[in-house]
XYZ file of C-alpha atoms in Angstrom:
166
model
C 29.342 -70.220 -164.936
C 29.161 -71.838 -161.911
C 27.539 -74.648 -163.634
C 30.157 -75.311 -165.886
C 32.957 -74.375 -163.325
C 30.986 -77.563 -161.309
C 30.780 -79.600 -164.659
C 34.236 -79.189 -165.081
C 35.471 -80.293 -161.565
C 33.316 -83.325 -161.552
C 34.710 -84.294 -164.733
C 38.488 -83.889 -162.933
C 37.220 -85.709 -160.368
C 36.034 -89.211 -162.083
C 39.394 -88.389 -164.890
C 41.468 -88.641 -161.452
C 39.632 -91.632 -160.277
C 39.906 -93.319 -164.135
C 43.510 -92.531 -163.558
C 43.719 -94.220 -160.262
C 42.175 -97.026 -161.268
C 43.896 -97.318 -164.034
C 47.032 -97.708 -162.498
C 46.653 -100.934 -161.048
C 46.874 -101.922 -164.878
C 50.913 -101.801 -165.849
C 53.516 -102.740 -168.496
C 56.730 -103.218 -165.953
C 59.511 -101.924 -168.448
C 63.051 -101.597 -167.086
C 61.849 -101.630 -163.693
C 58.935 -98.836 -164.051
C 55.483 -99.137 -164.182
C 53.774 -98.234 -167.192
C 50.841 -96.899 -167.125
C 48.984 -95.979 -170.301
C 45.659 -95.076 -168.472
C 47.390 -91.790 -166.716
C 48.853 -90.573 -170.145
C 44.980 -91.149 -171.478
C 43.547 -89.009 -168.976
C 46.541 -86.869 -169.381
C 45.506 -85.962 -172.966
C 40.913 -86.388 -172.355
C 42.339 -83.599 -169.519
C 43.594 -81.365 -172.190
C 41.302 -81.787 -174.586
C 37.928 -81.431 -172.559
C 39.040 -79.355 -169.501
C 42.487 -76.999 -170.496
C 45.885 -77.308 -168.913
C 45.415 -76.213 -165.475
C 43.074 -79.118 -165.363
C 45.150 -81.478 -166.677
C 47.796 -80.734 -164.581
C 45.946 -80.788 -161.359
C 44.486 -84.303 -162.138
C 48.040 -85.757 -162.980
C 49.122 -83.992 -159.313
C 46.763 -85.558 -157.491
C 45.926 -88.980 -159.035
C 50.342 -89.079 -158.345
C 49.657 -88.203 -154.904
C 46.714 -90.883 -154.541
C 48.801 -93.511 -155.732
C 51.692 -92.929 -153.815
C 49.901 -93.087 -150.742
C 47.882 -96.089 -151.905
C 51.693 -97.487 -152.438
C 50.454 -98.204 -156.105
C 52.236 -95.544 -157.596
C 56.187 -94.223 -157.483
C 57.808 -91.010 -156.999
C 58.656 -91.109 -161.121
C 55.005 -90.676 -161.262
C 55.113 -86.586 -160.973
C 57.459 -85.524 -163.312
C 56.042 -87.942 -166.061
C 52.544 -87.043 -165.691
C 52.480 -83.317 -164.312
C 54.726 -82.339 -167.247
C 53.375 -84.425 -170.040
C 49.897 -82.990 -169.139
C 50.835 -79.205 -169.132
C 52.503 -79.394 -172.158
C 49.229 -81.358 -173.971
C 46.747 -78.883 -172.400
C 49.365 -75.996 -173.418
C 49.075 -77.526 -177.052
C 45.857 -77.855 -177.349
C 44.675 -74.560 -175.899
C 46.954 -73.098 -178.581
C 46.476 -74.796 -181.621
C 43.299 -76.965 -180.957
C 45.322 -79.491 -183.195
C 44.398 -83.467 -181.786
C 47.680 -85.022 -183.267
C 50.035 -82.487 -181.966
C 48.166 -82.366 -178.250
C 49.022 -86.141 -178.534
C 53.010 -85.996 -179.649
C 53.190 -82.919 -176.801
C 52.115 -85.993 -174.237
C 54.554 -88.020 -175.766
C 57.327 -85.426 -175.872
C 56.712 -83.731 -172.463
C 56.648 -87.458 -170.336
C 58.961 -89.377 -172.196
C 61.552 -86.803 -172.572
C 61.265 -83.615 -170.556
C 59.438 -86.119 -167.807
C 62.250 -88.383 -168.092
C 65.195 -86.627 -167.791
C 63.194 -84.607 -164.811
C 63.159 -88.167 -163.319
C 67.064 -87.932 -162.706
C 67.271 -85.404 -160.403
C 64.474 -86.092 -158.789
C 65.799 -89.760 -157.919
C 68.630 -88.662 -156.679
C 67.116 -86.465 -154.635
C 64.862 -88.654 -153.225
C 65.858 -91.967 -153.676
C 69.541 -91.698 -153.652
C 72.344 -91.198 -156.188
C 72.459 -95.436 -157.126
C 68.740 -94.809 -157.994
C 69.409 -91.270 -159.864
C 72.053 -93.141 -162.067
C 69.496 -95.738 -163.066
C 66.902 -93.421 -163.289
C 68.634 -91.663 -165.968
C 69.003 -94.102 -168.294
C 66.031 -96.132 -167.743
C 63.384 -94.289 -167.728
C 63.045 -92.031 -170.815
C 62.162 -95.452 -172.277
C 59.453 -96.840 -170.227
C 58.199 -93.417 -170.343
C 58.179 -93.286 -173.691
C 56.302 -96.881 -174.151
C 53.930 -95.807 -171.208
C 53.191 -92.870 -172.948
C 52.705 -94.002 -176.412
C 50.077 -96.019 -175.606
C 48.064 -93.979 -173.842
C 48.517 -91.176 -176.759
C 47.454 -94.455 -178.755
C 44.082 -94.970 -177.035
C 43.068 -91.493 -176.329
C 43.717 -90.749 -179.840
C 41.466 -93.420 -181.043
C 38.439 -92.780 -178.163
C 38.800 -88.733 -179.587
C 38.418 -90.155 -182.670
C 35.196 -91.701 -181.939
C 33.661 -89.554 -179.741
C 34.158 -86.667 -182.769
C 32.776 -88.473 -185.430
C 29.539 -89.918 -182.701
C 29.363 -85.782 -181.621
C 29.721 -86.220 -178.350
C 32.167 -83.912 -178.129
C 29.989 -80.958 -178.828
C 28.030 -81.403 -176.349
C 31.294 -82.430 -173.951
């Protein structure tokens, strides 16, 4: 039991580091940093570790990115809601395509809409007005890219038999 928890914790730390380092590579869209690596990490955490670890890794990566000055406050709602939704989707169904869709929906739609009150609260009314219209589309582009990357990666891992060992 202790060995399994230690493995999960180590893997979560590695995925958190991948998310932070991967955030250095982004695509600017409508004033938002579209970071597909974070969404890839969310899906990998959901499939390999479960929803709790997924949300925890998304939160820790967002905190570290903000502390290093390479993230924004909008990283919190998008990554955490997407991680929770795709984690629950995989936990309940074990269906990879549904998990990818849950990540995209959770991050783009729910996370994008949650960016509105967060932007108003922490960044002022003008930022909030922009966030409502300008974050759903960039979140969608970012999370769709991450979902495609993770779908390819998970498919490859399953074909090679690595998923059974993890």
